[in-house]
Short mmCIF file of C-alpha atoms in Angstrom, two decimals:
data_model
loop_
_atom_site.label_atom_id
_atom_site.label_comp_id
_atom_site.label_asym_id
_atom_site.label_seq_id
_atom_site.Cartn_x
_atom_site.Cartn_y
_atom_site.Cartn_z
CA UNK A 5 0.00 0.00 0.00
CA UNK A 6 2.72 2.34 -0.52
CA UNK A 7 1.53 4.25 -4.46
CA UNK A 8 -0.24 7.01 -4.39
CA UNK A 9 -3.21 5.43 -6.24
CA UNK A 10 -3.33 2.47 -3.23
CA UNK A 11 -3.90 4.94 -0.79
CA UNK A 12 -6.63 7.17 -2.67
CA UNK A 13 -8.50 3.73 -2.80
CA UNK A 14 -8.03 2.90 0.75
CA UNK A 15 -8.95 6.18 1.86
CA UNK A 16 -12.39 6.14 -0.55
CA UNK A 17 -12.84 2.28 0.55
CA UNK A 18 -12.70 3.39 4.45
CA UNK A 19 -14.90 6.11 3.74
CA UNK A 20 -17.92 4.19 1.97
CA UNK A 21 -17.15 1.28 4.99
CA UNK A 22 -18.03 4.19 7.66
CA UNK A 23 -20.64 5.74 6.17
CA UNK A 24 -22.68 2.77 5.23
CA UNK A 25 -21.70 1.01 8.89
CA UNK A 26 -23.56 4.57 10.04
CA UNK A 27 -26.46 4.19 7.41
CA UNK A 28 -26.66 0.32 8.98
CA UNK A 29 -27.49 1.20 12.23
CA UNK A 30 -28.84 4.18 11.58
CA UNK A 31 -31.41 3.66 8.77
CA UNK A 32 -34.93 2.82 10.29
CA UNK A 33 -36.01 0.38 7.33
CA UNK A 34 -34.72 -2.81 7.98
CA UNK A 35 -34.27 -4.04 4.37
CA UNK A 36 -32.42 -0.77 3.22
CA UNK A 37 -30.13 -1.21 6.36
CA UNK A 38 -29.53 -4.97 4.57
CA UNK A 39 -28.54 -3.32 1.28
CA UNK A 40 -25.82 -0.95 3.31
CA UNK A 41 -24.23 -4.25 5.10
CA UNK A 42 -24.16 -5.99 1.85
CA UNK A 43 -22.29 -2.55 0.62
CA UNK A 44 -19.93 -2.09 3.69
CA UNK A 45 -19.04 -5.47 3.46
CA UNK A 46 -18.17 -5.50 -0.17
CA UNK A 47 -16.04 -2.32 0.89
CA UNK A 48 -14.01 -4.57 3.76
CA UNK A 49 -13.57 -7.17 0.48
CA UNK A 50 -11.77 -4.08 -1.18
CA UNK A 51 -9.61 -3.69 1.65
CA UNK A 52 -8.59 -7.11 1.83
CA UNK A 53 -7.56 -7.05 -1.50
CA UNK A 54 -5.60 -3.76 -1.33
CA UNK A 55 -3.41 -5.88 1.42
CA UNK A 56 -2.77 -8.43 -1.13
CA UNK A 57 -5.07 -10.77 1.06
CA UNK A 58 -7.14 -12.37 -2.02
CA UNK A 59 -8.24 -15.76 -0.21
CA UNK A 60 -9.87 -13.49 2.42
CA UNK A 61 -11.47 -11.12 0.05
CA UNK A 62 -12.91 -14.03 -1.87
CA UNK A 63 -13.82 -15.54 1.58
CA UNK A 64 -15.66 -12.26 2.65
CA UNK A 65 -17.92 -11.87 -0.26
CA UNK A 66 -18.51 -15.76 -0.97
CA UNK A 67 -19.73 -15.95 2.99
CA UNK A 68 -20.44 -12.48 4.49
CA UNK A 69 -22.09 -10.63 1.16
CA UNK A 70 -23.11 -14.13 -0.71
CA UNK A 71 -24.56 -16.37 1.69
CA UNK A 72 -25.44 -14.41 5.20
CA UNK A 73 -26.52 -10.89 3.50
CA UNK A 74 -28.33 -12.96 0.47
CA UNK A 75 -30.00 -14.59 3.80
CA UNK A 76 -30.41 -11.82 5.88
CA UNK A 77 -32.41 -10.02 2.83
CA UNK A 78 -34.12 -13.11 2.50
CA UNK A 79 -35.06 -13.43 5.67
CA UNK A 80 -36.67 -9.67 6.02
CA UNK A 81 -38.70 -10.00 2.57
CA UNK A 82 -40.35 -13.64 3.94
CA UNK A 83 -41.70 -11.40 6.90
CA UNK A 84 -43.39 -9.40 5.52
CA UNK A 85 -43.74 -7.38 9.16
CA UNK A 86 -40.40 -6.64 9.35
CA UNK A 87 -40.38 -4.28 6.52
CA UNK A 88 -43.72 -2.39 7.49
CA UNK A 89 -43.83 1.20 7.48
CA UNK A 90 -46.14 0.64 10.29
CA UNK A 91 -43.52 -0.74 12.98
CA UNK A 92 -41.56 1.08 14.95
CA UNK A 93 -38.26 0.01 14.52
CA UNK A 94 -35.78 2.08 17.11
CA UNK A 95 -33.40 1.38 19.63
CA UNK A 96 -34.10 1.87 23.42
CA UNK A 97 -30.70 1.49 24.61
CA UNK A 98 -29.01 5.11 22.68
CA UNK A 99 -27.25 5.62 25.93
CA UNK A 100 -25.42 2.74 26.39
CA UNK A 101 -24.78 2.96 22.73
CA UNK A 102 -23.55 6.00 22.80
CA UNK A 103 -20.40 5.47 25.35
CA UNK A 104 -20.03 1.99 23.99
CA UNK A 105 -19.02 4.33 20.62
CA UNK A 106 -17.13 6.45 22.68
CA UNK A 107 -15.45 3.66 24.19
CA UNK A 108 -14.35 2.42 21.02
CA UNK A 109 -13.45 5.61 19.20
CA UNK A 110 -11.29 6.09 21.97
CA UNK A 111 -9.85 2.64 21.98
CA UNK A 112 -9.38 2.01 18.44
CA UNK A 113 -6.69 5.23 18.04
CA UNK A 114 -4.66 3.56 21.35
CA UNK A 115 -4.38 0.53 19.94
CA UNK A 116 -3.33 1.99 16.40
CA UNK A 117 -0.70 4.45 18.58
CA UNK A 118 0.59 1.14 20.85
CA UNK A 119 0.89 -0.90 17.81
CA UNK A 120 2.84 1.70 15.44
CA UNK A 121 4.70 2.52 18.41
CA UNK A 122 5.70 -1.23 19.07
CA UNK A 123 6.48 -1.69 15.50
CA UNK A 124 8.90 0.73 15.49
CA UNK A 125 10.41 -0.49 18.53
CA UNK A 126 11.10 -4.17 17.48
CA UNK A 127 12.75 -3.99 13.89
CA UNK A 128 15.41 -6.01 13.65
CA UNK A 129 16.60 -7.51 10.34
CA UNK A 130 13.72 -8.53 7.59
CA UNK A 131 11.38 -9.44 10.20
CA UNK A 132 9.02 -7.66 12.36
CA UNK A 133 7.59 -8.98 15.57
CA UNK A 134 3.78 -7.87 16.49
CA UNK A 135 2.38 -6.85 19.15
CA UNK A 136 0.71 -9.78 19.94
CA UNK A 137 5.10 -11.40 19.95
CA UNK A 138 4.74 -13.60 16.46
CA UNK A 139 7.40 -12.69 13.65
CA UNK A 140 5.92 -11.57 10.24
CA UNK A 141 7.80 -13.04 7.30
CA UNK A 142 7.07 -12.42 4.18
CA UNK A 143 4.20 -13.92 2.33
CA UNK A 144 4.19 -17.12 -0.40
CA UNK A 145 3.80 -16.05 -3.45
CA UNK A 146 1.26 -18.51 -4.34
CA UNK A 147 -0.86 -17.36 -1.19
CA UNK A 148 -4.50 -18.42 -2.11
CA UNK A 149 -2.91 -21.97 -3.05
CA UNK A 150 -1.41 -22.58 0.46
CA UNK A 151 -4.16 -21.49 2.22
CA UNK A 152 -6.57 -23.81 0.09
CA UNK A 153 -3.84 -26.53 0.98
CA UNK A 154 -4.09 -25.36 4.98
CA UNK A 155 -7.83 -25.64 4.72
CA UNK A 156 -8.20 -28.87 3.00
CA UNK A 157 -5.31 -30.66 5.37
CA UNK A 158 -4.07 -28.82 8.88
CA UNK A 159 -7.29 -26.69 9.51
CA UNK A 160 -9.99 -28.96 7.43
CA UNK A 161 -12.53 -29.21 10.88
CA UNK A 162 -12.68 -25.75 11.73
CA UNK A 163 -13.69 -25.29 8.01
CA UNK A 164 -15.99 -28.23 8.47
CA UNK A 165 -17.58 -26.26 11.45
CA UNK A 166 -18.12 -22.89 9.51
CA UNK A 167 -20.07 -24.79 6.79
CA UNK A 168 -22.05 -26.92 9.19
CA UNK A 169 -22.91 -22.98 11.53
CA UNK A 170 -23.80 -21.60 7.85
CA UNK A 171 -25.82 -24.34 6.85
CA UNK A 172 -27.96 -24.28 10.59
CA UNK A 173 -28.52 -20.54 9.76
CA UNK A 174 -29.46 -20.98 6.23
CA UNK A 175 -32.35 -23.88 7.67
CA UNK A 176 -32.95 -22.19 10.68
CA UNK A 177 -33.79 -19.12 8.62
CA UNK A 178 -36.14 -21.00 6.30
CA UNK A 179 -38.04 -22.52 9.53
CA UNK A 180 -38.30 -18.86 11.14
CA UNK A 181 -39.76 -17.68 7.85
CA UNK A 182 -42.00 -20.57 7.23
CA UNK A 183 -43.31 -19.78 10.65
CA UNK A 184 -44.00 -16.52 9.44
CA UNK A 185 -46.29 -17.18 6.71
CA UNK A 186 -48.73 -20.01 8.27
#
């Protein structure tokens, strides 16, 4: 991310990811909050790719935007209550909303300061160790191939696990809406 051009689209990228996080919880229709995830999440997918993280940006939009989103929007157009300009759809809990934000807004910059500080602490040679004490070494070339190998050998049950949690929402979606309707 060091050209010019990488950073104009990281900058644009974090921008649409803020304002349509805002628009999310902010938006009183339900369905056109849906659209915003679907958008912000797409944005976090540009991100990932900007950090040459491809397997991840695939992995974003194939299960956040393609498969939870697709259900989510699913999900609100089988109820037909949900989207009802009739409902009112507002959260009681502002307050503790509020200096959970603040909370965060004030946490988030720390950790950013702690980490670049850190980072500049601990260079030595080609490597740099992370805050959290693992050395970074430079990525395979062939990234997306190793981590397909990973995920079909070392880490094959966790990514058993992640299809067998998406496939409970997907069904326990369907049963919620066919509830719904009868």
């Amino acid at each position: 991310m060091t050209e010019p051009h990488t950073s104009i689209v990281f900058w644009i990228l974090s921008v649409v990811i803020v304002v349509s996080g805002f628009m999310v919880v902010t938006l009183k229709n339900i369905f056109h909050s849906a659209l915003f995830l679907i958008l912000c999440l797409f944005s976090v997918a540009g991100i990932f790719i900007l950090l040459d993280a491809e397997f991840l940006a695939a992995a974003q939009v194939l299960i956040y935007v393609g498969a939870v989103a697709i259900l989510m929007i699913f999900a609100i157009m089988l109820t037909s209550n949900l989207a009802s300009k009739k409902i009112r759809q507002s959260n009681e809990n502002v307050l503790v909303s509020f200096f959970v934000c603040l909370l965060l807004g004030a946490g988030v910059p720390w950790l950013i300061w702690l980490t670049n500080r850190q980072l500049t602490q601990t260079t030595d040679g080609g490597g740099i160790i992370s805050l959290w004490g693992q050395t970074k070494g430079t990525l395979p070339v062939d990234n997306v191939a190793t981590l397909g190998k990973y995920l079909m050998t070392d880490y094959m049950l966790p990514f058993e696990v992640v299809s067998v949690l998406l496939l409970a929402a997907m069904i326990g979606a369907i049963v919620l809406a066919r509830k719904e309707r009868s």
